[in-house]
Coordinates of C-alpha atoms and ligand atoms in Angstrom, one line a residue:
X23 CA 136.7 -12.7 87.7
X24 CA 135.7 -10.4 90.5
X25 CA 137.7 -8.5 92.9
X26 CA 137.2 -9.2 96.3
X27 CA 137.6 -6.8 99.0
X28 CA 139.9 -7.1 101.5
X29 CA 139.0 -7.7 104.8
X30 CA 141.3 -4.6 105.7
X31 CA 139.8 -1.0 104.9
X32 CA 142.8 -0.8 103.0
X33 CA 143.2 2.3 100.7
X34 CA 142.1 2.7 97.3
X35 CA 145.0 3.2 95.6
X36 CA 147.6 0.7 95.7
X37 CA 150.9 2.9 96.2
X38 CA 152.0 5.5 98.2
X39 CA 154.5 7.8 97.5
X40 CA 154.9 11.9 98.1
X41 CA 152.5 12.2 100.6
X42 CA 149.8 10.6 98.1
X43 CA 148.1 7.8 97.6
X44 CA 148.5 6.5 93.7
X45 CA 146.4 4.2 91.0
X46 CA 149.3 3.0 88.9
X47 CA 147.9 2.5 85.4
X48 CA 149.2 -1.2 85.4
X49 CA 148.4 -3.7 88.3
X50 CA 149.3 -6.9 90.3
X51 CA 146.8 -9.3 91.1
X52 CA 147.4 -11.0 94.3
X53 CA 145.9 -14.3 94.5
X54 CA 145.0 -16.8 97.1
X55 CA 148.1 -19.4 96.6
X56 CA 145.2 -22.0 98.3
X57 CA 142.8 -21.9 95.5
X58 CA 143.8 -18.9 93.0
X59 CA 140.9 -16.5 94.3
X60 CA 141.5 -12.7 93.5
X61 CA 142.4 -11.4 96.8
X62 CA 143.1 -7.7 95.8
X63 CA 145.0 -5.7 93.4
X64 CA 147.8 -3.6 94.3
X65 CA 150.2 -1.1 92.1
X66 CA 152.6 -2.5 89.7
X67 CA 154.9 0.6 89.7
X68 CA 157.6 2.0 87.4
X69 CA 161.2 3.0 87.7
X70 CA 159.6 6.6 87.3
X71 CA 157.7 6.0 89.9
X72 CA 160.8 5.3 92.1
X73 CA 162.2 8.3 91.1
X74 CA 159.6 10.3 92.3
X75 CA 159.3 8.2 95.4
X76 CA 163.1 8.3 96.1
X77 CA 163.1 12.2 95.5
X78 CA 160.3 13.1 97.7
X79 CA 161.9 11.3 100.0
X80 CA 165.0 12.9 100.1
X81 CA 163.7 15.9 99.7
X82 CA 161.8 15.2 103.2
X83 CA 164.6 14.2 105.0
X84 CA 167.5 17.0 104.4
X85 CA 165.0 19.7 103.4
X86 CA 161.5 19.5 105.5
X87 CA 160.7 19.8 108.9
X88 CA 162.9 18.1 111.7
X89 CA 160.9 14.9 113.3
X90 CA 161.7 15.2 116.8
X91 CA 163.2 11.8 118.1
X92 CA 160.5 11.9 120.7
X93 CA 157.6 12.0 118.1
X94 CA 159.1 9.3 116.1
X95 CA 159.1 7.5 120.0
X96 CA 155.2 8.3 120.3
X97 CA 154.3 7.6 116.6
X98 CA 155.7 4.3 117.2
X99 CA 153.9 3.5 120.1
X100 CA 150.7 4.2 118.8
X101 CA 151.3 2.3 115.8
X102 CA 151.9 -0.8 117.5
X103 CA 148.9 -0.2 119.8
X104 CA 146.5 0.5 116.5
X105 CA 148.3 -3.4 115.1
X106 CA 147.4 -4.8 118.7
X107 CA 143.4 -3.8 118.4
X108 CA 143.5 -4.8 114.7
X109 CA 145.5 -8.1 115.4
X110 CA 142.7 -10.7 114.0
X111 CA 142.4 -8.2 110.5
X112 CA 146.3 -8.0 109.9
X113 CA 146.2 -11.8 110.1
X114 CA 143.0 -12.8 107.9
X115 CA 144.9 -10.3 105.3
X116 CA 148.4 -11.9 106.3
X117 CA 146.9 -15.6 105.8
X118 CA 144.2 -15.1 102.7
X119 CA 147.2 -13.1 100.0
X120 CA 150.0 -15.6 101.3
X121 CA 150.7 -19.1 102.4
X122 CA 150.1 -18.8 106.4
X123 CA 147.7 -20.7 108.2
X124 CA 145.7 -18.5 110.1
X125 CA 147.3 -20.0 113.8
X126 CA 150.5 -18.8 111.9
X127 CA 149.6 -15.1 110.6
X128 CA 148.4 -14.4 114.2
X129 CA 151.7 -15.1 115.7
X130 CA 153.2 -13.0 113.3
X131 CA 151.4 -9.7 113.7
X132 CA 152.2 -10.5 117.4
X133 CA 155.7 -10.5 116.5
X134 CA 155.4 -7.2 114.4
X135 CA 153.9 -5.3 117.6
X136 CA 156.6 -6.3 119.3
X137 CA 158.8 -5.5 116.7
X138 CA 157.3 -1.8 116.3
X139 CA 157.2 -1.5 120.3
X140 CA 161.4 -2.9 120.6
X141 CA 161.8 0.3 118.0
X142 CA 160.0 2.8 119.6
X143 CA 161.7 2.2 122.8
X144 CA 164.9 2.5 120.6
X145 CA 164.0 6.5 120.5
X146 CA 166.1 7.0 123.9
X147 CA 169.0 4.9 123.2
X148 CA 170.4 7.1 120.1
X149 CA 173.7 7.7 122.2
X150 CA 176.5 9.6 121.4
X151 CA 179.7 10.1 123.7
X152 CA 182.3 13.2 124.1
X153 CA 185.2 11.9 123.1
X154 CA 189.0 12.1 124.2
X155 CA 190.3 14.5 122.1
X156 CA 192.8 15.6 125.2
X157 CA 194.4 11.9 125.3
X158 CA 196.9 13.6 122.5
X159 CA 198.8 16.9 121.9
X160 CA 197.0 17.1 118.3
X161 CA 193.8 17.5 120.4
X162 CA 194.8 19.8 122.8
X163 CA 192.0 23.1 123.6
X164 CA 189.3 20.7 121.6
X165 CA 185.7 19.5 122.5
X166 CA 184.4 17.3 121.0
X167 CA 181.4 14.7 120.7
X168 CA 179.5 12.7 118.5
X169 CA 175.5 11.8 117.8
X170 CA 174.0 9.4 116.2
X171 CA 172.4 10.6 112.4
X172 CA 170.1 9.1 110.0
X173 CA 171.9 7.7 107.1
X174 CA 168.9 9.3 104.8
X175 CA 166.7 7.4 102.8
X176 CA 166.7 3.4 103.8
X177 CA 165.3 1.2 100.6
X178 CA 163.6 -1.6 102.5
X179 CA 163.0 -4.8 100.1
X180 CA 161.3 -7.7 101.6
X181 CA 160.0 -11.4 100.9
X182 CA 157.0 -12.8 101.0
X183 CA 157.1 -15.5 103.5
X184 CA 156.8 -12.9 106.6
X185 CA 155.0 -10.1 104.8
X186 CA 154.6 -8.2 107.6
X187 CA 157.3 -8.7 110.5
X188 CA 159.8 -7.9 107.6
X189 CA 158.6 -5.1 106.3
X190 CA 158.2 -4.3 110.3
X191 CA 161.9 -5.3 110.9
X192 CA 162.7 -2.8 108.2
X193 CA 160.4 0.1 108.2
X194 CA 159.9 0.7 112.0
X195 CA 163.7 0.7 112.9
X196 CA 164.8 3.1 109.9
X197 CA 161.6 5.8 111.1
X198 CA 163.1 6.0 114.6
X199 CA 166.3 6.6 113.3
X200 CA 164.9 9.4 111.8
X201 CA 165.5 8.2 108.0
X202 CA 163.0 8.3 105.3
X203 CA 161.8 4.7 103.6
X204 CA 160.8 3.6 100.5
X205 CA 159.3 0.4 100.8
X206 CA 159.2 -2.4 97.9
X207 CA 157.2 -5.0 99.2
X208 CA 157.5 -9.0 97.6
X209 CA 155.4 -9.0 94.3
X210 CA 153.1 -11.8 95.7
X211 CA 152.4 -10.0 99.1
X212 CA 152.0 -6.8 98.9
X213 CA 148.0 -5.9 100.5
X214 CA 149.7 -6.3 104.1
X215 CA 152.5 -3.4 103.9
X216 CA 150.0 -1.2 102.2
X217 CA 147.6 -1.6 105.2
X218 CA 151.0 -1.2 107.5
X219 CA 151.9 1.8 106.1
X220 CA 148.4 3.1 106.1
X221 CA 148.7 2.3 109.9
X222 CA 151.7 4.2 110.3
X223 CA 150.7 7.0 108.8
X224 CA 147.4 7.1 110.9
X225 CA 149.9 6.3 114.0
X226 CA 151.1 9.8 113.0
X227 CA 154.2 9.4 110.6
X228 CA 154.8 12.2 108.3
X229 CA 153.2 11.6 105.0
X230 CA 156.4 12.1 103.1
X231 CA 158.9 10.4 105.3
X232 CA 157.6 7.3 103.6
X233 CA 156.9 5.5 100.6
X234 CA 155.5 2.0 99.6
X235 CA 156.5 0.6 95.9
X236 CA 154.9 -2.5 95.0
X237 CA 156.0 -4.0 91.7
X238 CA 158.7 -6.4 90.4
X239 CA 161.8 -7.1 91.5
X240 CA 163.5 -6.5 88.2
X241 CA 161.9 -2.7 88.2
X242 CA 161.2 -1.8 91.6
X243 CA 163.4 -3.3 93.3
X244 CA 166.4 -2.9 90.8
X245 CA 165.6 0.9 90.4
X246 CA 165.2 1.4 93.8
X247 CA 168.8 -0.1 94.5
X248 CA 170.5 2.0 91.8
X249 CA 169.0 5.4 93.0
X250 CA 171.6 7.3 93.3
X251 CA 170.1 8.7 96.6
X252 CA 169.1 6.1 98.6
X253 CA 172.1 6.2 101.0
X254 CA 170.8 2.3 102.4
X255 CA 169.9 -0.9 100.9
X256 CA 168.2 -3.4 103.7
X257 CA 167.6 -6.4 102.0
X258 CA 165.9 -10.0 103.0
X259 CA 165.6 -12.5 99.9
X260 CA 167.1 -15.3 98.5
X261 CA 171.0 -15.5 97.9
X262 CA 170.6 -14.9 93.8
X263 CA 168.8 -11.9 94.3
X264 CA 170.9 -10.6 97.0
X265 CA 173.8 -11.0 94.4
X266 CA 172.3 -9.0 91.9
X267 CA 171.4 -6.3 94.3
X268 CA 175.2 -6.2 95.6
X269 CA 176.1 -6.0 92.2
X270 CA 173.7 -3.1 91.6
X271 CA 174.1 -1.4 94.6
X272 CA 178.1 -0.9 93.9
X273 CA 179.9 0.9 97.0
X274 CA 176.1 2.0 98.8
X275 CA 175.8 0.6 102.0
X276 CA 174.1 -2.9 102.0
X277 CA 172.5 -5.2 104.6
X278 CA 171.1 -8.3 103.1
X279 CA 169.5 -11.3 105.1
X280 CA 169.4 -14.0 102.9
X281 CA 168.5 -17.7 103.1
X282 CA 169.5 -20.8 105.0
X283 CA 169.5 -24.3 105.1
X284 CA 168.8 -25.1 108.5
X285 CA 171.5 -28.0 110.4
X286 CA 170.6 -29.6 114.0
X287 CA 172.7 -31.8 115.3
X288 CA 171.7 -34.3 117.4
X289 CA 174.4 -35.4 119.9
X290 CA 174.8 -39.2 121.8
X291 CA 173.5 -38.1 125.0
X292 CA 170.2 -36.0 123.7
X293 CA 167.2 -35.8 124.9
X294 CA 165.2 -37.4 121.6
X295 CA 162.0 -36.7 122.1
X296 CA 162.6 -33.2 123.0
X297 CA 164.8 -32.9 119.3
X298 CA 162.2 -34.7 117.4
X299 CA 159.1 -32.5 118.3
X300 CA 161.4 -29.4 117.8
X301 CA 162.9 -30.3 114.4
X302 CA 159.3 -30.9 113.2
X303 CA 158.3 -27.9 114.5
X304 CA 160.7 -26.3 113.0
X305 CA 160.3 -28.0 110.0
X306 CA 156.8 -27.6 108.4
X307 CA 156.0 -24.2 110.4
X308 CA 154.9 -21.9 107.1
X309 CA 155.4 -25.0 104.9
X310 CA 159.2 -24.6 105.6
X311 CA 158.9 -21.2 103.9
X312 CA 161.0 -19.9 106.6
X313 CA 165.0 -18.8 106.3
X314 CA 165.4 -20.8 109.3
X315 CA 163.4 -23.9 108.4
X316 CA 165.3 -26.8 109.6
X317 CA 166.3 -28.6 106.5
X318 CA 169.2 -30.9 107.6
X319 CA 169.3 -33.0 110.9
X320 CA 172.8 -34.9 111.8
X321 CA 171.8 -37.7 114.4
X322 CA 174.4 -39.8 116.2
X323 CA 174.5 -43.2 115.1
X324 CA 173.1 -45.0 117.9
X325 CA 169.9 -42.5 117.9
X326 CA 169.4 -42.6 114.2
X327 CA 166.4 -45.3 114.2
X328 CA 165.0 -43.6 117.3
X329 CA 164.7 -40.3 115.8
X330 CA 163.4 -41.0 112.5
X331 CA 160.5 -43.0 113.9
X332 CA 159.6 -40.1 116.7
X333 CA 159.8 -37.4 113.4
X334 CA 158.4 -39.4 111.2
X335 CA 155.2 -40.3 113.5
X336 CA 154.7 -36.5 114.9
X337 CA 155.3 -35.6 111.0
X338 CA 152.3 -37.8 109.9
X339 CA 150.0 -36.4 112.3
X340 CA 150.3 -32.9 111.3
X341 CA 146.9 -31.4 109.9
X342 CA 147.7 -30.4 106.1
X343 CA 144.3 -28.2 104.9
X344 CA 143.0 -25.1 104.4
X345 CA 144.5 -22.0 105.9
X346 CA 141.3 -20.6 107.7
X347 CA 141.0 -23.4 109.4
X348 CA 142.2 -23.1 113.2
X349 CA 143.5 -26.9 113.2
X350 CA 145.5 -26.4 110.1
X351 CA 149.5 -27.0 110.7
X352 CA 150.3 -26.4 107.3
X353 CA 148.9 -24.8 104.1
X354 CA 150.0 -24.5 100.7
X355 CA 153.0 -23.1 99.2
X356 CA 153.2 -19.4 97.6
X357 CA 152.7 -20.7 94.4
X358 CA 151.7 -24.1 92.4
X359 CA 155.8 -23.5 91.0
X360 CA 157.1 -23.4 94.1
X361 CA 155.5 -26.8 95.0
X362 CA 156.3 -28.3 91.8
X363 CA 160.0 -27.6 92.5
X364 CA 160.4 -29.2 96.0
X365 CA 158.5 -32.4 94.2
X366 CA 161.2 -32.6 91.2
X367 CA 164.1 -32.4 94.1
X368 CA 162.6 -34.9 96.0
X369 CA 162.4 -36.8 92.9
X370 CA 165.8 -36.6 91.9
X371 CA 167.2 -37.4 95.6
X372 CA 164.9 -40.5 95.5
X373 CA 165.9 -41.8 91.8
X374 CA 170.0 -41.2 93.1
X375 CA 168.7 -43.4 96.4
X376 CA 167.3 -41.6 98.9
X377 CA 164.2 -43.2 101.1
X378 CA 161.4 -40.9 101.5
X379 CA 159.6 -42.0 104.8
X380 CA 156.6 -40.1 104.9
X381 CA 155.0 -37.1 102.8
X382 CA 156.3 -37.2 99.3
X383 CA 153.1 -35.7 97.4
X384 CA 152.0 -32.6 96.0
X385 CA 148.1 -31.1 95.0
X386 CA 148.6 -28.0 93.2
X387 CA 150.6 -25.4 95.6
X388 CA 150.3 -28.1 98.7
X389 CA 153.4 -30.4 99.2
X390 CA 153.0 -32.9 102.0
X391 CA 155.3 -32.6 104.6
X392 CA 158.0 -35.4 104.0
X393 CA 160.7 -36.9 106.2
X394 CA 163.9 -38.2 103.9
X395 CA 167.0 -40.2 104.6
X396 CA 170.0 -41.6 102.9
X397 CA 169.9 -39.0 100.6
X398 CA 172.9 -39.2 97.5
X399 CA 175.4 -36.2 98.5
X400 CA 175.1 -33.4 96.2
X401 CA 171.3 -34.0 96.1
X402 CA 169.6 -30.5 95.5
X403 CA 167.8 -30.9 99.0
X404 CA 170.9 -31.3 100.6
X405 CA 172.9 -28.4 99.1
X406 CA 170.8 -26.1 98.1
X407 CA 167.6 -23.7 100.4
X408 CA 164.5 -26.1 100.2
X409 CA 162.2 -23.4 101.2
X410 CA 159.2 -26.0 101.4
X411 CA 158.2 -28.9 103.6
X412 CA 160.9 -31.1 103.8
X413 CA 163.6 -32.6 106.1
X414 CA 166.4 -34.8 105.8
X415 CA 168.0 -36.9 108.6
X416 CA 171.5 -38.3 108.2
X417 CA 173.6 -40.3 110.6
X418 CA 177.0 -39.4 111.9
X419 CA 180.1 -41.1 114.0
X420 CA 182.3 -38.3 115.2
X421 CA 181.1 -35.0 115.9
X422 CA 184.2 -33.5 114.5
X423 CA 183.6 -34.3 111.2
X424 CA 179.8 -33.2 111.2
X425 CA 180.9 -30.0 112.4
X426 CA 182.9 -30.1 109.7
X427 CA 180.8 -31.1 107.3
X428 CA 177.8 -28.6 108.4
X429 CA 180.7 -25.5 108.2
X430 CA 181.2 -26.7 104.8
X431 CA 177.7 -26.1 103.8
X432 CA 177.3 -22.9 101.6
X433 CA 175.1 -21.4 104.2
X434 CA 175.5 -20.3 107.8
X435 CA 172.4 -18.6 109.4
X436 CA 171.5 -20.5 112.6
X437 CA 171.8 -23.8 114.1
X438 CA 170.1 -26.1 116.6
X439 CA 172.6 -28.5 119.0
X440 CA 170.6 -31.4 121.3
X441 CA 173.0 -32.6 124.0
X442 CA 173.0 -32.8 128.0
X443 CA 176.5 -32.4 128.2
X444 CA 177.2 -28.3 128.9
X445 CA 180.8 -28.8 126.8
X446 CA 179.9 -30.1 124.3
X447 CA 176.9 -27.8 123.5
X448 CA 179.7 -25.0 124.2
X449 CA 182.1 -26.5 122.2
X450 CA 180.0 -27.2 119.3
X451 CA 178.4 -23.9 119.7
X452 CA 181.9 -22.0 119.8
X453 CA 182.9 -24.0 116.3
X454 CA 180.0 -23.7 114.1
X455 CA 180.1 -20.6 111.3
X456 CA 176.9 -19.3 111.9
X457 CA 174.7 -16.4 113.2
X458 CA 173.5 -17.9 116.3
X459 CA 173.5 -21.3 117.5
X460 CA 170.4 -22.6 120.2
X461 CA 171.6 -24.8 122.5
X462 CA 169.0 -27.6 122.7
X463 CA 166.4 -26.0 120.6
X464 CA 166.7 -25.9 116.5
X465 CA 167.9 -23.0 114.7
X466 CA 164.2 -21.6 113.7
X467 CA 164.2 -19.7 117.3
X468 CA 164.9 -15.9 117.3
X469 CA 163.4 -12.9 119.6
X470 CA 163.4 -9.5 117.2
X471 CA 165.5 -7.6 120.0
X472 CA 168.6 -10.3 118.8
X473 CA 171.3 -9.4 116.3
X474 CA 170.4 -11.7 113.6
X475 CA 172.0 -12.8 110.2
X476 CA 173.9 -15.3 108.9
X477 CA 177.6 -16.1 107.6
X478 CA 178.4 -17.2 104.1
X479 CA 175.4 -17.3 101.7
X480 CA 173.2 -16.3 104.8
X481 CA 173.8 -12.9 104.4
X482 CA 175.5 -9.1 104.9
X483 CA 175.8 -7.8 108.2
X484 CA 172.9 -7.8 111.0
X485 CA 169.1 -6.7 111.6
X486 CA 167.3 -7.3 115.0
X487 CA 165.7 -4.0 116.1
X488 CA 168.9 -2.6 117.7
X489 CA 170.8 -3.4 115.5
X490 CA 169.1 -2.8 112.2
X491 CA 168.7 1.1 114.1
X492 CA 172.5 0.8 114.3
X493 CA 173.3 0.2 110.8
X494 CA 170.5 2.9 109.7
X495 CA 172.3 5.7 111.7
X496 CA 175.5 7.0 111.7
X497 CA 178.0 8.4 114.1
X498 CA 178.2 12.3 113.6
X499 CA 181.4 14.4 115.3
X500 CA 181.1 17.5 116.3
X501 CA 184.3 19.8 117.3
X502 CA 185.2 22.6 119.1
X503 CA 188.7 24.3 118.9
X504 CA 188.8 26.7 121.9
X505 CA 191.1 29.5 121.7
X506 CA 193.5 28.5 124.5
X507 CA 193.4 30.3 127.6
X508 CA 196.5 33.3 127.4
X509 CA 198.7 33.3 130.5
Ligands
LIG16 P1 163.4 -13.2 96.4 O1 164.9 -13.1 96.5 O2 162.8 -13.9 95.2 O3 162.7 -11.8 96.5 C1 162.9 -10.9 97.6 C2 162.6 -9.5 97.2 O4 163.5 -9.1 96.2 C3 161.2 -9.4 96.5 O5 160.6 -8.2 96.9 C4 161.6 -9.3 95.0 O6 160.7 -8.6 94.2 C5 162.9 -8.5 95.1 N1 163.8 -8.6 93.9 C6 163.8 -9.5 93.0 N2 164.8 -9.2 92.1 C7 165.3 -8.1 92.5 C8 166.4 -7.2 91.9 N3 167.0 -7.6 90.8 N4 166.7 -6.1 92.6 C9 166.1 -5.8 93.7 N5 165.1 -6.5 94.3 C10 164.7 -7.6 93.7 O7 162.9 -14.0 97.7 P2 161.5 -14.6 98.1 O8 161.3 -15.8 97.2 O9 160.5 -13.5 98.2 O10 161.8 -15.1 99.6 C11 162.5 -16.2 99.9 C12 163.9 -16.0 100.3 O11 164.1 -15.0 101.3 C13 164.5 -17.3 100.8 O12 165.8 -17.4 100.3 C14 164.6 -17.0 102.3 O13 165.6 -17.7 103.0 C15 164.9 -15.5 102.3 N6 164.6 -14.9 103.6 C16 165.6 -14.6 104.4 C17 165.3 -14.1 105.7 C18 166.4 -13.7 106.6 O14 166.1 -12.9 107.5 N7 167.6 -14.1 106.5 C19 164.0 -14.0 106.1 C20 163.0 -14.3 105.2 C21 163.3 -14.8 104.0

C-alpha cells in the first residue's frame, strides 16, 4: 500500500515534543473511513515518550523564560490569521482522515479561527482585584491583591469527531493562560493537530511550551493523565473513558465534556416546520457524530403525524455520498464498527417493536440516515449516546411528565424546546437538567465564547473559551503587612 501525502505540508515526523520534532519507531496509520485509503501516518508514542513530553514541559513553564501575556495575545492572533489563509487545506485534511463532508470540515476550521481569535482577545481580561483585607481587624495595615496564574501543564485529550475545534477549544485557551500543553490527539485523527500545532508554532509559540502525543488512549492518554505533573486534565470523550480518566486522575483537577443524547421537545403550539428542518439538521450533521446530535424528539400528541412526515420527507432527501463532494449532506462513519453498531441497535429496537420510517441500511462505514418511532423503552437507541445517524420521535400528553421523563435520562448536555408561548419556553427551560437549553432551536447550537458542558453523564465542569481560560488559571494572592504608622 502506498502512503499518500497529505495535502498539508505537514512535518515529517509525526510527534512533537521538547522543542523537536520525533519519528516514533512504531506508527498509526490513518485511514480514509470512506474507502480505507492510507491518508498519512502519524506517531504511535509511548508512556516514555510522555514523560519526556510532560517534563520538558514543566520544565518550560516554572523554569524558562516568562511569555509575556501580550506575546501569547499576538501569537494568537497570527495563528488564527495563518488558519484563515489556509482555510480550504485544514479542511481537505479535516474531511479526507475523518468522517466530515467537505461543506462540514470548512465550517469547522471557521469555528476554530474563531475559537483561536475569542482566546487571543482573552490576553487582556486576566483580571485580578485588591481585595478587602481592611473589612476585618485581622487585616488591619494589609494590602493585598490577587492575579490570575497558569495552573502549569494542561493535558488536552480530544475525540475525533471535531479534530480540530477541540484540540482548538483546548490548546489555544491553556497558551494564553500562560500554561504549557501536551496534546493527545484521538487515535483516528490525529494529521489535523499535528498541522495545528505546526501552525502555532510558526504563529510564534515557544517550541517547548507545547507538545503533541499521538497514540492510544490506553498509553497516551492514560500516562498522560497519571503524570504526576500535569497539574490539568481537559477532557472531551465518551462517558466510559471519562470514568476511567477520573479514576486515573485521582484528586488532579479535571474538566471532562462528555457525550449526550440530544432531547427536543416539541410543544402544542410550535411552529412544525421550523422543528422539523432543525431536528434534521441537527440530526445527520457529521453522521450524528456530534455530542449534541439530536437523538430524541418528544412531540405533542396532536403534532405527532405532522412531524414525522415533515422529518421523514426532508430526511429522505438528504444527499448521502462521498465526502469531497460539495452536495454531500452526509458521509460515512469513523469506522466500518462504528456503523455496524448503530445497525445492531436499530435492529434490536425494531425486533422489540419499533417502526423504522426511513433510512435503516448500512454499506460499509455509511449508515443511512433513519427516522424511528415507537421504539420499546429501554431500547439501546433510547438510553444510551447513538453517535450516528439516527432519530427517534415519541409522542407525549403532558409536558410535565416529558420533562420528567427527559431529566430522567442519564445525560444532560443541551436541549432544544419549540413553542410560541414565552412561559412555557421559560418554564420548560428553567426545569430541564441540562447545560443550556435553545429556545426554539435544537440543542446542537452553541457559539465557542458560551460556557458549555453538560449535567450528569454530560460531563465535569465548563469549556467555552472564557471559561476553559478560567479553569486553566488560578487566582494568586499577594500580601503586604505594612508596619503600622507610629503615633
Ligand atoms: P473516546 O472516549 O473513545 O476517546 C476520546 C479520547 O480519549 C481519545 O483521544 C482516546 O484515545 C482517549 N482515551 C481513550 N482511553 C483513554 C484512557 N484510558 N485514558 C485517557 N485517554 C483515553 O471518544 P471518541 O469516540 O473519540 O469521541 C466520541 C465521544 O466524545 C462521544 O461520547 C461524544 O459525545 C464525546 N464528545 C463530547 C463533546 C463535548 O464537548 N461534550 C464533544 C465531542 C465529542
Amino acid at each position: 500500500m502506498t502512503i499518500q501525502p497529505a495535502p498539508l505540508n505537514t512535518p515529517a515526523g509525526g510527534a512533537f515534543w521538547a522543542g523537536h520534532w520525533r519519528s516514533p519507531a512504531a506508527v498509526l496509520e490513518v485511514h480514509d473511513p470512506e474507502d480505507g485509503r492510507l491518508v498519512g501516518v502519524a506517531g504511535d508514542c509511548t508512556a516514555g515518550d510522555v514523560d519526556e513530553a510532560v517534563s520538558a514541559v514543566a520544565k518550560a513553564v516554572l523554569d524558562g523564560p516568562a511569555w509575556p501575556v501580550w506575546q501569547r495575545r499576538e501569537a494568537l492572533h497570527r495563528a488564527a490569521a495563518i488558519l484563515r489563509e489556509r482555510e480550504a487545506d485544514f479542511a481537505q485534511l479535516i474531511s479526507q482522515e475523518g468522517c466530515k463532508t467537505i461543506r462540514g470540515a470548512a465550517a469547522e476550521v471557521r469555528r476554530a479561527i474563531e475559537t483561536v481569535r475569542l482566546s487571543a482577545e482573552q490576553a487582556d481580561r486576566l483580571e485580578g482585584r485588591t481585595l478587602p483585607f481592611g473589612d476585618t481587624p485581622r487585616g488591619e495595615n494589609r494590602l493585598g491583591w490577587y492575579t490570575r496564574e497558569p495552573v502549569g501543564v494542561v493535558a488536552a485529550i480530544t475525540p475525533f469527531n471535531d479534530p480540530l475545534n477541540l484540540v482548538a477549544h483546548k490548546v489555544a485557551p491553556a497558551l494564553v493562560g500562560g500554561n504549557g500543553v501536551v496534546l493527545k490527539p484521538a487515535e483516528q485523527t490525529p494529521l489535523i493537530s499535528l498541522a495545528f500545532i505546526e501552525l502555532l508554532l510558526e504563529a510564534g509559540v515557544p517550541a517547548d511550551r507545547v507538545a503533541v502525543l499521538p497514540g492510544r488512549g490506553a498509553t497516551v492518554g492514560a500516562a498522560l493523565v497519571a503524570h504526576p505533573r500535569v497539574d490539568l486534565v481537559s477532557f472531551t470523550g465518551g462517558y466510559a473513558t471519562g470514568n476511567a480518566v477520573a479514576a486515573t486522575a485521582g484528586a488532579k483537577k479535571t474538566v471532562m465534556e462528555l457525550g449526550g443524547n440530544g432531547t427536543v421537545l416539541v410543544l402544542p403550539d410550535a411552529d412544525v416546520r421550523r422543528a422539523a428542518r432543525a431536528v434534521v439538521d441537527g440530526a445527520f450533521g457529521n453522521a450524528g457524530q456530534n455530542c449534541l446530535s439530536v437523538q430524541r424528539v418528544f412531540v405533542a400528541h396532536e403534532l405527532l403525524d405532522e412531524l414525522i412526515e415533515r422529518v421523514v420527507h426532508l430526511t429522505s432527501e438528504l444527499v448521502v455520498g462521498s465526502k469531497a463532494d460539495e452536495r454531500t449532506d452526509v458521509g460515512p462513519l469513523i469506522d466500518v464498527a462504528s456503523a455496524a453498531r448503530v445497525e445492531s441497535w436499530v435492529d434490536e429496537a425494531v425486533e422489540g417493536g419499533a417502526a423504522a420510517l426511513t433510512g435503516a441500511k448500512r454499506d460499509g462505514a455509511y449508515y443511512w440516515p433513519t427516522v424511528l418511532t415507537s421504539v420499546p423503552v429501554g431500547a439501546q437507541v433510547l438510553t444510551e449516546e447513538v453517535f450516528g445517524p439516527l432519530v427517534s420521535i415519541e409522542p407525549f400528553d403532558s409536558v410535565d411528565a416529558v420533562v420528567t421523563e427527559v431529566n430522567d435520562l442519564e445525560y444532560g448536555l443541551q436541549a432544544g424546546v419549540f413553542t410560541r408561548d414565552l412561559d412555557s419556553a421559560l418554564d420548560v427551560a428553567q426545569r430541564l437538567r441540562v447545560g443550556a437549553v435553545m429556545i426554539n432551536d435544537t440543542g446542537d447550537f452553541r457559539i465557542d465564547a458560551m460556557p458549555f458542558g453538560g449535567s450528569k453523564r454530560s460531563g465535569v465542569g465548563r469549556e467555552g473559551v472564557p471559561f476553559a481560560v478560567e479553569a486553566m488559571t488560578e487566582p494568586k494572592i499577594v500580601a503586604i503587612h505594612r508596619t503600622p504608622r507610629s503615633v
